[in-house]
């Protein structure tokens, strides 16, 4: 279980998280939605300890994570912008991260799944955006941790890889993992998410299932439901 | 931390700049020794080069490495690794690889020339020690500047300004003050002012080692009297050491509180 209590975060004068409280139960796929700048990435980065909140606390399985690092052994994270050290090749990157974490991995299966075999000897700086994202996905899923955080996992992927990713996410869910996803692709959310969390101006605006959101906004279509929230709050 | 150090070092050992830096010292050493044929002249020339160049390369390289490995750092921050290990590992990776370029680049020609048979080995040794100290000091200062400035252009400007200040402007101000207050006793002031600039401190330490302090006149005598004693030498070394430890401590303090 992950819980956030009264989280505040400012960058200069810009208030990004404003007294956010949230509890996420173990197991299932949770989509974190919200307009640009609503604090999705900041929320995720606070959970990882990369961004330090001004106020409030975060607990994972009742352990406060402030100034801790061991808990990250149980988290797999896919960053939004996949930038890697340019003078390494794909294989060296995998080896390095495996060495740093020292845990058993399932990288072979994942490399086969995303057809990365021909790229293993290539420098990371020469890869296309989509291929980089696949490398990023392998890097994320290879450790088999109970909490998986995906920041914009679909960006740059071709349709086939997208289907594989959806299958992979579903498959990981059946292992009992908690999977947090941020994305702007609403079809993707509607298809995979068990629960959605809607962030607005640094607070939780809505937490529940897709159908609950449709009921709340009186919309049949999920995309329109989201648009309704946005126009009501920004118009 | 050792793993981070290993990868930073590995990363740098594949960078062209480490080799350029190494080859530069190699050539400098060869030219000075084999064309000049005078070991103590070579050491003095080397001192002048090291005193200015080592800080410059340390600052520029440190800032450059921090900015160019930003993505790598972010990748590491999401892994189960302590923050201080990440930054300490990267810092040591840069500082050690620069020091190695210096020590090997100058060491090889000197060893080939037959350094071990000459009496000047201690001079050479103190030259390399201060060079290594300066590398560690200025790389740490560079990491501090880069950590505090997200903007690369600003970071580079501050780094160059820092070097310019400590290598050139500081001495100018120092001299002006000495001229202005020449009617007063300035021994203590000069000693203390020297302590606060690692470049000056290194220069004095090497000059005293070379036994040419007499050339510096009265000031030289004062310095000799102070730094020549084992207490003075100990204090000077402690100061150099503090110049490494304090910036590294600030680096870790800032890194611990920074958002990425």
CSV table of C-alpha atoms in Angstrom, one decimal:
chain,number,residue,atom,x,y,z
A,1,UNK,CA,0.0,0.0,0.0
A,2,UNK,CA,1.2,3.5,-0.9
A,3,UNK,CA,-0.1,6.5,0.9
A,4,UNK,CA,0.6,10.2,0.6
A,5,UNK,CA,-0.4,12.6,3.4
A,6,UNK,CA,-0.8,16.4,2.9
A,7,UNK,CA,1.9,16.6,0.3
A,8,UNK,CA,3.0,20.2,-0.5
A,9,UNK,CA,5.6,21.0,-3.2
A,10,UNK,CA,6.5,24.4,-4.6
A,11,UNK,CA,9.1,25.1,-7.3
A,12,UNK,CA,9.9,28.7,-6.6
A,13,UNK,CA,6.5,30.4,-6.6
A,14,UNK,CA,4.8,27.7,-8.6
A,15,UNK,CA,2.7,25.5,-6.4
A,16,UNK,CA,2.7,22.0,-7.9
A,17,UNK,CA,1.3,19.8,-5.1
A,18,UNK,CA,-1.1,21.5,-2.8
A,19,UNK,CA,-2.0,19.4,0.3
A,20,UNK,CA,-2.4,16.2,-1.7
A,21,UNK,CA,-3.5,13.1,0.2
A,22,UNK,CA,-3.9,9.8,-1.6
A,23,UNK,CA,-4.0,6.1,-0.8
A,24,UNK,CA,-3.3,3.4,-3.4
A,25,UNK,CA,-4.0,-0.2,-2.5
A,26,UNK,CA,-1.8,-3.0,-3.5
A,27,UNK,CA,-2.5,-4.8,-6.8
A,28,UNK,CA,-4.1,-3.5,-10.0
A,29,UNK,CA,-3.5,-0.9,-12.6
A,30,UNK,CA,-3.9,2.7,-11.6
A,31,UNK,CA,-3.9,5.5,-14.1
A,32,UNK,CA,-2.8,9.0,-12.9
A,33,UNK,CA,-4.4,11.6,-15.1
A,34,UNK,CA,-4.5,15.3,-15.3
A,35,UNK,CA,-3.8,18.3,-17.5
A,36,UNK,CA,-0.2,19.4,-18.2
A,37,UNK,CA,1.4,20.8,-15.1
A,38,UNK,CA,-1.1,19.2,-12.7
A,39,UNK,CA,1.7,17.5,-10.8
A,40,UNK,CA,1.6,14.0,-12.1
A,41,UNK,CA,5.4,13.7,-12.6
A,42,UNK,CA,6.1,15.5,-9.4
A,43,UNK,CA,3.9,13.1,-7.5
A,44,UNK,CA,5.7,10.2,-9.0
A,45,UNK,CA,9.2,11.7,-8.5
A,46,UNK,CA,8.3,12.3,-4.8
A,47,UNK,CA,7.4,8.7,-4.5
A,48,UNK,CA,10.9,7.8,-5.9
A,49,UNK,CA,12.6,10.3,-3.6
A,50,UNK,CA,13.9,12.3,-6.6
A,51,UNK,CA,11.7,15.3,-5.7
A,52,UNK,CA,11.6,16.2,-2.0
A,53,UNK,CA,8.2,17.5,-0.8
A,54,UNK,CA,8.1,20.7,1.3
A,55,UNK,CA,5.6,19.2,3.6
A,56,UNK,CA,3.7,16.0,4.2
A,57,UNK,CA,4.8,12.4,4.2
A,58,UNK,CA,4.8,9.4,1.9
A,59,UNK,CA,4.6,5.8,3.2
A,60,UNK,CA,5.1,2.6,1.4
A,61,UNK,CA,3.7,-0.4,3.4
A,62,UNK,CA,3.6,1.8,6.4
A,63,UNK,CA,7.3,2.8,6.1
A,64,UNK,CA,8.1,6.5,5.8
A,65,UNK,CA,10.4,6.8,2.8
A,66,UNK,CA,12.0,10.1,3.6
A,67,UNK,CA,15.8,9.9,3.4
A,68,UNK,CA,15.6,6.2,2.7
A,69,UNK,CA,16.9,4.4,-0.4
A,70,UNK,CA,16.6,0.7,0.2
A,71,UNK,CA,12.8,0.8,-0.6
A,72,UNK,CA,13.6,1.6,-4.2
A,73,UNK,CA,14.7,-2.1,-4.5
A,74,UNK,CA,11.0,-2.8,-4.8
A,75,UNK,CA,10.2,-0.2,-7.4
A,76,UNK,CA,10.6,-0.3,-11.1
A,77,UNK,CA,10.4,3.2,-12.8
A,78,UNK,CA,10.1,4.2,-16.4
A,79,UNK,CA,11.0,7.8,-16.8
A,80,UNK,CA,9.1,10.1,-19.1
A,81,UNK,CA,12.1,11.2,-21.2
A,82,UNK,CA,14.3,8.3,-22.1
A,83,UNK,CA,17.8,9.7,-22.1
A,84,UNK,CA,20.7,7.5,-21.5
A,85,UNK,CA,24.4,8.0,-21.4
A,86,UNK,CA,25.2,8.3,-25.1
A,87,UNK,CA,28.6,6.5,-25.3
A,88,UNK,CA,27.3,3.2,-23.9
A,89,UNK,CA,25.7,0.5,-26.1
A,90,UNK,CA,22.4,-1.1,-25.2
A,91,UNK,CA,23.9,-4.2,-23.9
A,92,UNK,CA,26.4,-2.3,-21.7
A,93,UNK,CA,23.5,-0.3,-20.2
A,94,UNK,CA,21.6,-3.4,-19.3
A,95,UNK,CA,24.7,-5.0,-17.8
A,96,UNK,CA,25.4,-1.9,-15.8
A,97,UNK,CA,22.0,-1.5,-14.3
A,98,UNK,CA,21.9,-5.2,-13.5
A,99,UNK,CA,25.2,-4.9,-11.8
A,100,UNK,CA,24.0,-1.9,-9.8
A,101,UNK,CA,20.9,-3.6,-8.5
A,102,UNK,CA,22.2,-7.1,-8.2
A,103,UNK,CA,18.9,-8.8,-8.5
A,104,UNK,CA,17.7,-11.6,-10.8
A,105,UNK,CA,16.3,-10.3,-14.1
A,106,UNK,CA,14.1,-11.4,-16.9
A,107,UNK,CA,15.8,-9.2,-19.5
A,108,UNK,CA,16.2,-12.0,-22.1
A,109,UNK,CA,12.5,-12.5,-22.5
A,110,UNK,CA,11.9,-8.8,-22.7
A,111,UNK,CA,14.5,-8.2,-25.3
A,112,UNK,CA,12.9,-11.0,-27.3
A,113,UNK,CA,9.4,-9.5,-26.7
A,114,UNK,CA,10.4,-6.1,-28.0
A,115,UNK,CA,12.6,-7.5,-30.7
A,116,UNK,CA,15.7,-5.5,-29.5
A,117,UNK,CA,18.2,-8.2,-30.5
A,118,UNK,CA,19.6,-6.3,-33.5
A,119,UNK,CA,20.2,-3.2,-31.5
A,120,UNK,CA,22.1,-4.7,-28.6
A,121,UNK,CA,25.5,-3.6,-29.9
A,122,UNK,CA,24.4,-0.1,-31.0
A,123,UNK,CA,25.2,3.1,-29.2
A,124,UNK,CA,22.3,4.6,-27.3
A,125,UNK,CA,22.9,8.0,-28.9
A,126,UNK,CA,22.1,6.5,-32.3
A,127,UNK,CA,18.8,4.9,-31.5
A,128,UNK,CA,15.5,6.2,-32.6
A,129,UNK,CA,13.0,7.6,-30.1
A,130,UNK,CA,10.8,4.5,-30.3
A,131,UNK,CA,13.7,2.1,-29.9
A,132,UNK,CA,15.0,4.1,-26.9
A,133,UNK,CA,11.5,3.8,-25.4
A,134,UNK,CA,11.7,0.0,-25.8
A,135,UNK,CA,15.1,-0.1,-24.2
A,136,UNK,CA,13.6,2.0,-21.4
A,137,UNK,CA,10.7,-0.6,-21.0
A,138,UNK,CA,13.1,-3.5,-20.8
A,139,UNK,CA,15.1,-1.7,-18.2
A,140,UNK,CA,12.0,-1.0,-16.2
A,141,UNK,CA,10.3,-4.5,-16.3
A,142,UNK,CA,13.4,-6.7,-16.0
A,143,UNK,CA,13.6,-6.6,-12.2
A,144,UNK,CA,10.1,-7.9,-11.5
A,145,UNK,CA,9.4,-5.6,-8.6
A,146,UNK,CA,6.0,-5.4,-6.8
A,147,UNK,CA,5.5,-1.7,-7.6
A,148,UNK,CA,5.9,-0.5,-11.2
A,149,UNK,CA,5.7,3.2,-12.1
A,150,UNK,CA,5.3,4.1,-15.8
A,151,UNK,CA,5.6,7.8,-16.8
A,152,UNK,CA,4.2,8.1,-20.3
A,153,UNK,CA,5.0,4.5,-21.4
A,154,UNK,CA,3.4,4.8,-24.8
A,155,UNK,CA,5.3,7.7,-26.2
A,156,UNK,CA,7.0,6.9,-29.5
A,157,UNK,CA,5.9,3.3,-29.7
A,158,UNK,CA,4.6,1.7,-32.9
A,159,UNK,CA,1.2,-0.1,-32.8
A,160,UNK,CA,2.7,-3.5,-32.5
A,161,UNK,CA,4.9,-2.5,-29.6
A,162,UNK,CA,1.9,-0.8,-28.0
A,163,UNK,CA,-0.1,-4.0,-28.1
A,164,UNK,CA,2.8,-5.9,-26.6
A,165,UNK,CA,3.1,-3.3,-23.9
A,166,UNK,CA,-0.6,-3.7,-23.0
A,167,UNK,CA,-0.2,-7.5,-22.9
A,168,UNK,CA,2.9,-7.1,-20.7
A,169,UNK,CA,1.1,-4.7,-18.3
A,170,UNK,CA,-1.9,-7.1,-18.0
A,171,UNK,CA,0.5,-10.0,-17.5
A,172,UNK,CA,2.3,-8.1,-14.7
A,173,UNK,CA,-1.0,-7.3,-13.1
A,174,UNK,CA,-1.8,-11.0,-12.8
A,175,UNK,CA,1.3,-11.4,-10.7
A,176,UNK,CA,-0.3,-9.1,-8.1
A,177,UNK,CA,1.8,-6.0,-8.9
A,178,UNK,CA,0.7,-2.5,-8.4
A,179,UNK,CA,1.2,-0.5,-11.6
A,180,UNK,CA,1.0,3.3,-11.7
A,181,UNK,CA,0.7,4.8,-15.1
A,182,UNK,CA,0.5,8.4,-16.3
A,183,UNK,CA,-0.5,9.0,-19.9
A,184,UNK,CA,-2.5,11.3,-22.1
A,185,UNK,CA,-3.9,8.5,-24.3
A,186,UNK,CA,-7.4,8.0,-23.0
A,187,UNK,CA,-8.1,4.8,-25.1
A,188,UNK,CA,-5.1,3.2,-23.4
A,189,UNK,CA,-6.4,4.2,-19.9
A,190,UNK,CA,-9.9,3.0,-20.7
A,191,UNK,CA,-8.5,-0.3,-21.9
A,192,UNK,CA,-6.1,-1.1,-19.1
A,193,UNK,CA,-6.9,0.9,-15.9
A,194,UNK,CA,-8.7,-0.6,-13.0
A,195,UNK,CA,-8.8,2.7,-11.2
A,196,UNK,CA,-8.1,6.3,-12.2
A,197,UNK,CA,-6.8,9.2,-10.1
A,198,UNK,CA,-7.4,12.6,-11.5
A,199,UNK,CA,-5.1,15.4,-10.5
A,200,UNK,CA,-6.1,19.0,-10.8
A,201,UNK,CA,-4.0,21.9,-9.5
A,202,UNK,CA,-2.0,19.7,-7.2
A,203,UNK,CA,-4.9,18.0,-5.6
A,204,UNK,CA,-6.9,14.8,-6.1
A,205,UNK,CA,-10.0,15.7,-8.0
A,206,UNK,CA,-11.3,12.2,-8.5
A,207,UNK,CA,-10.4,8.7,-7.5
A,208,UNK,CA,-12.4,5.7,-8.7
A,209,UNK,CA,-13.2,3.5,-11.7
A,210,UNK,CA,-13.7,4.7,-15.2
A,211,UNK,CA,-17.5,4.0,-15.0
A,212,UNK,CA,-17.8,6.0,-11.8
A,213,UNK,CA,-16.2,8.9,-13.5
A,214,UNK,CA,-18.6,8.6,-16.4
A,215,UNK,CA,-21.5,8.6,-14.0
A,216,UNK,CA,-20.1,11.6,-12.1
A,217,UNK,CA,-19.8,13.7,-15.2
A,218,UNK,CA,-22.9,12.4,-17.0
A,219,UNK,CA,-20.9,11.4,-20.0
A,220,UNK,CA,-21.1,8.1,-22.0
A,221,UNK,CA,-17.6,8.5,-23.5
A,222,UNK,CA,-14.5,8.5,-21.3
A,223,UNK,CA,-12.7,11.1,-23.3
A,224,UNK,CA,-15.6,13.5,-23.0
A,225,UNK,CA,-15.9,12.8,-19.3
A,226,UNK,CA,-12.3,14.0,-18.9
A,227,UNK,CA,-12.9,16.9,-21.1
A,228,UNK,CA,-15.9,17.9,-19.0
A,229,UNK,CA,-13.8,18.0,-15.9
A,230,UNK,CA,-11.3,20.2,-17.6
A,231,UNK,CA,-13.7,22.6,-19.1
A,232,UNK,CA,-15.7,22.9,-15.9
A,233,UNK,CA,-12.6,23.8,-14.0
A,234,UNK,CA,-10.8,26.0,-16.5
A,235,UNK,CA,-13.6,27.7,-18.4
B,1,UNK,CA,29.7,4.0,-4.2
B,2,UNK,CA,32.5,1.9,-5.7
B,3,UNK,CA,30.2,0.7,-8.5
B,4,UNK,CA,29.3,4.3,-9.4
B,5,UNK,CA,33.0,5.2,-9.2
B,6,UNK,CA,33.8,2.3,-11.5
B,7,UNK,CA,31.3,3.3,-14.1
B,8,UNK,CA,32.2,7.0,-14.0
B,9,UNK,CA,35.8,6.0,-14.4
B,10,UNK,CA,35.0,3.6,-17.2
B,11,UNK,CA,32.9,6.3,-18.9
B,12,UNK,CA,35.8,8.8,-18.7
B,13,UNK,CA,38.4,6.3,-19.8
B,14,UNK,CA,36.5,6.1,-23.1
B,15,UNK,CA,36.4,9.9,-23.4
B,16,UNK,CA,38.8,11.5,-25.9
B,17,UNK,CA,39.5,14.4,-23.5
B,18,UNK,CA,41.2,12.2,-20.9
B,19,UNK,CA,43.6,11.1,-23.5
B,20,UNK,CA,44.2,14.6,-24.9
B,21,UNK,CA,45.0,15.8,-21.3
B,22,UNK,CA,47.3,12.8,-20.8
B,23,UNK,CA,49.1,13.2,-24.1
B,24,UNK,CA,49.5,17.0,-23.4
B,25,UNK,CA,51.4,16.2,-20.1
B,26,UNK,CA,53.4,13.5,-21.8
B,27,UNK,CA,54.6,15.8,-24.5
B,28,UNK,CA,55.2,18.6,-22.0
B,29,UNK,CA,57.3,16.3,-19.9
B,30,UNK,CA,59.3,15.0,-22.8
B,31,UNK,CA,59.9,18.4,-24.3
B,32,UNK,CA,61.1,19.9,-21.1
B,33,UNK,CA,63.4,17.1,-20.1
B,34,UNK,CA,64.9,16.0,-23.3
B,35,UNK,CA,65.3,19.5,-24.9
B,36,UNK,CA,66.2,21.3,-21.8
B,37,UNK,CA,68.4,18.7,-20.1
B,38,UNK,CA,68.1,20.4,-16.8
B,39,UNK,CA,65.9,18.8,-14.2
B,40,UNK,CA,65.4,21.6,-11.8
B,41,UNK,CA,64.5,24.1,-14.6
B,42,UNK,CA,62.1,21.5,-15.9
B,43,UNK,CA,60.5,21.3,-12.5
B,44,UNK,CA,60.1,25.1,-12.2
B,45,UNK,CA,58.6,25.4,-15.6
B,46,UNK,CA,56.2,22.5,-14.8
B,47,UNK,CA,55.2,24.2,-11.6
B,48,UNK,CA,54.2,27.3,-13.5
B,49,UNK,CA,52.2,25.2,-15.9
B,50,UNK,CA,50.6,23.0,-13.3
B,51,UNK,CA,49.6,25.8,-11.0
B,52,UNK,CA,47.5,27.4,-13.7
B,53,UNK,CA,46.5,24.6,-15.9
B,54,UNK,CA,45.4,22.0,-13.3
B,55,UNK,CA,42.8,24.2,-11.7
B,56,UNK,CA,41.5,25.3,-15.1
B,57,UNK,CA,41.1,21.8,-16.4
B,58,UNK,CA,39.7,20.6,-13.1
B,59,UNK,CA,37.0,23.2,-13.1
B,60,UNK,CA,36.0,23.0,-16.8
B,61,UNK,CA,36.1,19.2,-16.9
B,62,UNK,CA,34.2,18.9,-13.6
B,63,UNK,CA,31.4,21.2,-14.8
B,64,UNK,CA,31.4,19.6,-18.2
B,65,UNK,CA,31.1,16.1,-16.8
B,66,UNK,CA,28.3,17.0,-14.4
B,67,UNK,CA,26.2,18.5,-17.1
B,68,UNK,CA,26.8,15.8,-19.7
B,69,UNK,CA,26.1,13.0,-17.2
B,70,UNK,CA,22.9,14.5,-16.0
B,71,UNK,CA,20.7,11.9,-17.7
B,72,UNK,CA,22.9,9.1,-16.2
B,73,UNK,CA,22.5,10.7,-12.8
B,74,UNK,CA,18.7,10.8,-13.1
B,75,UNK,CA,18.7,7.2,-14.2
B,76,UNK,CA,20.8,6.4,-11.1
B,77,UNK,CA,18.6,8.4,-8.7
B,78,UNK,CA,15.6,6.2,-9.4
B,79,UNK,CA,17.7,3.1,-8.5
B,80,UNK,CA,18.2,1.8,-5.0
B,81,UNK,CA,21.4,3.8,-4.4
B,82,UNK,CA,22.1,6.4,-1.8
B,83,UNK,CA,22.3,9.9,-3.2
B,84,UNK,CA,25.6,10.7,-1.5
B,85,UNK,CA,27.1,7.5,-3.2
B,86,UNK,CA,26.0,8.7,-6.6
B,87,UNK,CA,27.6,12.1,-6.3
B,88,UNK,CA,30.7,11.0,-4.4
B,89,UNK,CA,31.3,8.2,-6.9
B,90,UNK,CA,31.0,10.6,-9.9
B,91,UNK,CA,33.2,13.2,-8.2
B,92,UNK,CA,35.9,10.7,-7.4
B,93,UNK,CA,35.6,9.2,-10.9
B,94,UNK,CA,36.5,12.6,-12.5
B,95,UNK,CA,39.1,13.6,-9.9
B,96,UNK,CA,40.9,10.3,-10.0
B,97,UNK,CA,40.9,10.1,-13.8
B,98,UNK,CA,42.3,13.6,-14.1
B,99,UNK,CA,44.9,12.9,-11.5
B,100,UNK,CA,46.0,9.8,-13.3
B,101,UNK,CA,46.4,11.7,-16.6
B,102,UNK,CA,48.6,14.2,-14.7
B,103,UNK,CA,50.7,11.7,-12.7
B,104,UNK,CA,51.2,9.2,-15.6
B,105,UNK,CA,51.6,11.9,-18.3
B,106,UNK,CA,54.4,13.6,-16.3
B,107,UNK,CA,55.7,10.5,-14.5
B,108,UNK,CA,56.5,8.4,-17.6
B,109,UNK,CA,59.0,10.9,-19.2
B,110,UNK,CA,60.5,11.5,-15.8
B,111,UNK,CA,61.0,7.9,-15.0
B,112,UNK,CA,62.4,7.3,-18.5
B,113,UNK,CA,64.8,10.2,-18.0
B,114,UNK,CA,66.2,8.5,-14.9
B,115,UNK,CA,64.4,10.4,-12.1
B,116,UNK,CA,65.0,7.8,-9.5
B,117,UNK,CA,68.8,8.4,-9.6
B,118,UNK,CA,68.6,12.1,-9.1
B,119,UNK,CA,68.2,14.1,-5.9
B,120,UNK,CA,65.3,16.0,-7.4
B,121,UNK,CA,62.8,13.2,-6.8
B,122,UNK,CA,61.3,14.9,-3.8
B,123,UNK,CA,60.8,18.2,-5.7
B,124,UNK,CA,59.0,16.2,-8.4
B,125,UNK,CA,57.0,14.3,-5.8
B,126,UNK,CA,55.8,17.5,-4.1
B,127,UNK,CA,54.9,18.9,-7.6
B,128,UNK,CA,52.7,15.9,-8.3
B,129,UNK,CA,51.2,15.9,-4.8
B,130,UNK,CA,50.1,19.5,-5.1
B,131,UNK,CA,48.9,18.8,-8.6
B,132,UNK,CA,46.7,16.0,-7.4
B,133,UNK,CA,45.4,18.2,-4.5
B,134,UNK,CA,44.6,21.0,-6.9
B,135,UNK,CA,42.7,18.5,-9.2
B,136,UNK,CA,40.6,17.3,-6.2
B,137,UNK,CA,40.0,20.8,-5.0
B,138,UNK,CA,38.9,22.3,-8.3
B,139,UNK,CA,36.8,19.4,-9.4
B,140,UNK,CA,34.9,19.6,-6.1
B,141,UNK,CA,34.4,23.4,-6.6
B,142,UNK,CA,33.2,22.7,-10.1
B,143,UNK,CA,30.7,20.1,-8.9
B,144,UNK,CA,29.4,22.7,-6.4
B,145,UNK,CA,28.9,25.3,-9.2
B,146,UNK,CA,27.2,22.8,-11.5
B,147,UNK,CA,24.9,21.5,-8.8
B,148,UNK,CA,23.8,25.0,-7.9
B,149,UNK,CA,23.2,26.1,-11.5
B,150,UNK,CA,20.7,24.4,-13.7
B,151,UNK,CA,21.7,26.7,-16.6
B,152,UNK,CA,24.8,25.4,-18.3
B,153,UNK,CA,26.0,28.7,-19.7
B,154,UNK,CA,25.8,30.2,-16.2
B,155,UNK,CA,27.6,27.2,-14.7
B,156,UNK,CA,30.4,27.5,-17.2
B,157,UNK,CA,30.7,31.2,-16.7
B,158,UNK,CA,30.9,30.9,-12.9
B,159,UNK,CA,33.5,28.1,-13.3
B,160,UNK,CA,35.7,30.3,-15.5
B,161,UNK,CA,35.2,33.3,-13.2
B,162,UNK,CA,36.2,31.2,-10.2
B,163,UNK,CA,39.4,30.1,-11.9
B,164,UNK,CA,40.2,33.6,-13.1
B,165,UNK,CA,39.6,34.9,-9.6
B,166,UNK,CA,41.8,32.4,-7.8
B,167,UNK,CA,44.5,32.2,-10.4
B,168,UNK,CA,44.9,35.8,-11.4
B,169,UNK,CA,42.6,38.4,-9.7
B,170,UNK,CA,43.3,37.2,-6.1
B,171,UNK,CA,47.1,37.8,-6.6
B,172,UNK,CA,46.4,41.2,-8.0
B,173,UNK,CA,44.2,42.2,-5.0
B,174,UNK,CA,46.8,40.7,-2.7
B,175,UNK,CA,49.5,42.8,-4.2
B,176,UNK,CA,47.5,46.0,-4.2
B,177,UNK,CA,46.8,45.5,-0.5
B,178,UNK,CA,50.4,44.9,0.2
B,179,UNK,CA,51.3,48.1,-1.6
B,180,UNK,CA,48.6,50.1,0.1
B,181,UNK,CA,49.5,49.0,3.6
B,182,UNK,CA,53.2,48.7,3.2
B,183,UNK,CA,53.9,50.8,6.2
B,184,UNK,CA,52.3,48.2,8.5
B,185,UNK,CA,53.7,44.8,9.4
B,186,UNK,CA,52.2,42.4,6.8
B,187,UNK,CA,53.8,39.0,7.6
B,188,UNK,CA,50.7,37.6,9.3
B,189,UNK,CA,48.4,39.0,6.7
B,190,UNK,CA,50.4,37.5,3.8
B,191,UNK,CA,50.5,34.1,5.5
B,192,UNK,CA,46.8,34.1,6.1
B,193,UNK,CA,45.9,35.4,2.7
B,194,UNK,CA,48.0,32.7,1.1
B,195,UNK,CA,46.2,30.1,3.1
B,196,UNK,CA,42.9,31.1,1.6
B,197,UNK,CA,43.9,30.5,-2.0
B,198,UNK,CA,44.8,26.9,-2.8
B,199,UNK,CA,46.7,28.0,-5.9
B,200,UNK,CA,48.9,30.4,-3.9
B,201,UNK,CA,49.3,27.9,-1.2
B,202,UNK,CA,50.5,25.2,-3.7
B,203,UNK,CA,52.9,27.6,-5.4
B,204,UNK,CA,54.5,28.6,-2.0
B,205,UNK,CA,54.8,24.9,-1.0
B,206,UNK,CA,56.6,24.0,-4.2
B,207,UNK,CA,58.8,27.0,-4.2
B,208,UNK,CA,60.0,26.3,-0.7
B,209,UNK,CA,60.6,22.7,-1.6
B,210,UNK,CA,62.8,24.0,-4.5
B,211,UNK,CA,65.0,26.0,-2.1
B,212,UNK,CA,64.8,29.1,-4.1
B,213,UNK,CA,62.8,31.0,-1.5
B,214,UNK,CA,65.8,33.3,-1.0
B,215,UNK,CA,64.9,34.8,-4.3
B,216,UNK,CA,61.7,36.0,-2.8
B,217,UNK,CA,63.5,38.4,-0.4
B,218,UNK,CA,62.1,39.2,3.0
B,219,UNK,CA,58.7,37.7,2.3
B,220,UNK,CA,60.4,34.5,1.2
B,221,UNK,CA,62.2,34.5,4.5
B,222,UNK,CA,59.0,34.9,6.4
B,223,UNK,CA,57.4,32.1,4.5
B,224,UNK,CA,60.4,29.9,4.8
B,225,UNK,CA,60.3,30.5,8.6
B,226,UNK,CA,56.7,29.5,8.7
B,227,UNK,CA,56.2,26.8,6.1
B,228,UNK,CA,59.7,25.5,6.4
B,229,UNK,CA,59.0,24.1,9.9
B,230,UNK,CA,57.2,20.9,10.2
B,231,UNK,CA,54.3,22.7,11.9
B,232,UNK,CA,54.0,25.1,9.0
B,233,UNK,CA,54.1,22.3,6.5
B,234,UNK,CA,51.5,20.4,8.5
B,235,UNK,CA,49.2,23.5,8.6
B,236,UNK,CA,49.6,24.0,4.9
B,237,UNK,CA,48.8,20.4,4.1
B,238,UNK,CA,45.8,20.6,6.5
B,239,UNK,CA,44.6,23.7,4.6
B,240,UNK,CA,44.8,21.9,1.2
B,241,UNK,CA,43.0,19.0,2.8
B,242,UNK,CA,40.2,21.3,4.1
B,243,UNK,CA,40.0,22.8,0.6
B,244,UNK,CA,39.0,19.3,-0.6
B,245,UNK,CA,36.8,18.3,2.3
B,246,UNK,CA,34.7,21.5,2.7
B,247,UNK,CA,33.6,21.7,-1.0
B,248,UNK,CA,32.9,18.0,-1.0
B,249,UNK,CA,30.8,18.3,2.1
B,250,UNK,CA,28.8,21.2,0.6
B,251,UNK,CA,28.4,19.2,-2.6
B,252,UNK,CA,26.8,16.3,-0.6
B,253,UNK,CA,24.7,18.7,1.4
B,254,UNK,CA,23.3,20.4,-1.6
B,255,UNK,CA,22.8,17.2,-3.5
B,256,UNK,CA,20.8,15.7,-0.6
B,257,UNK,CA,18.3,18.6,-0.7
B,258,UNK,CA,18.0,19.1,-4.5
B,259,UNK,CA,15.0,18.1,-6.6
B,260,UNK,CA,15.7,16.2,-9.8
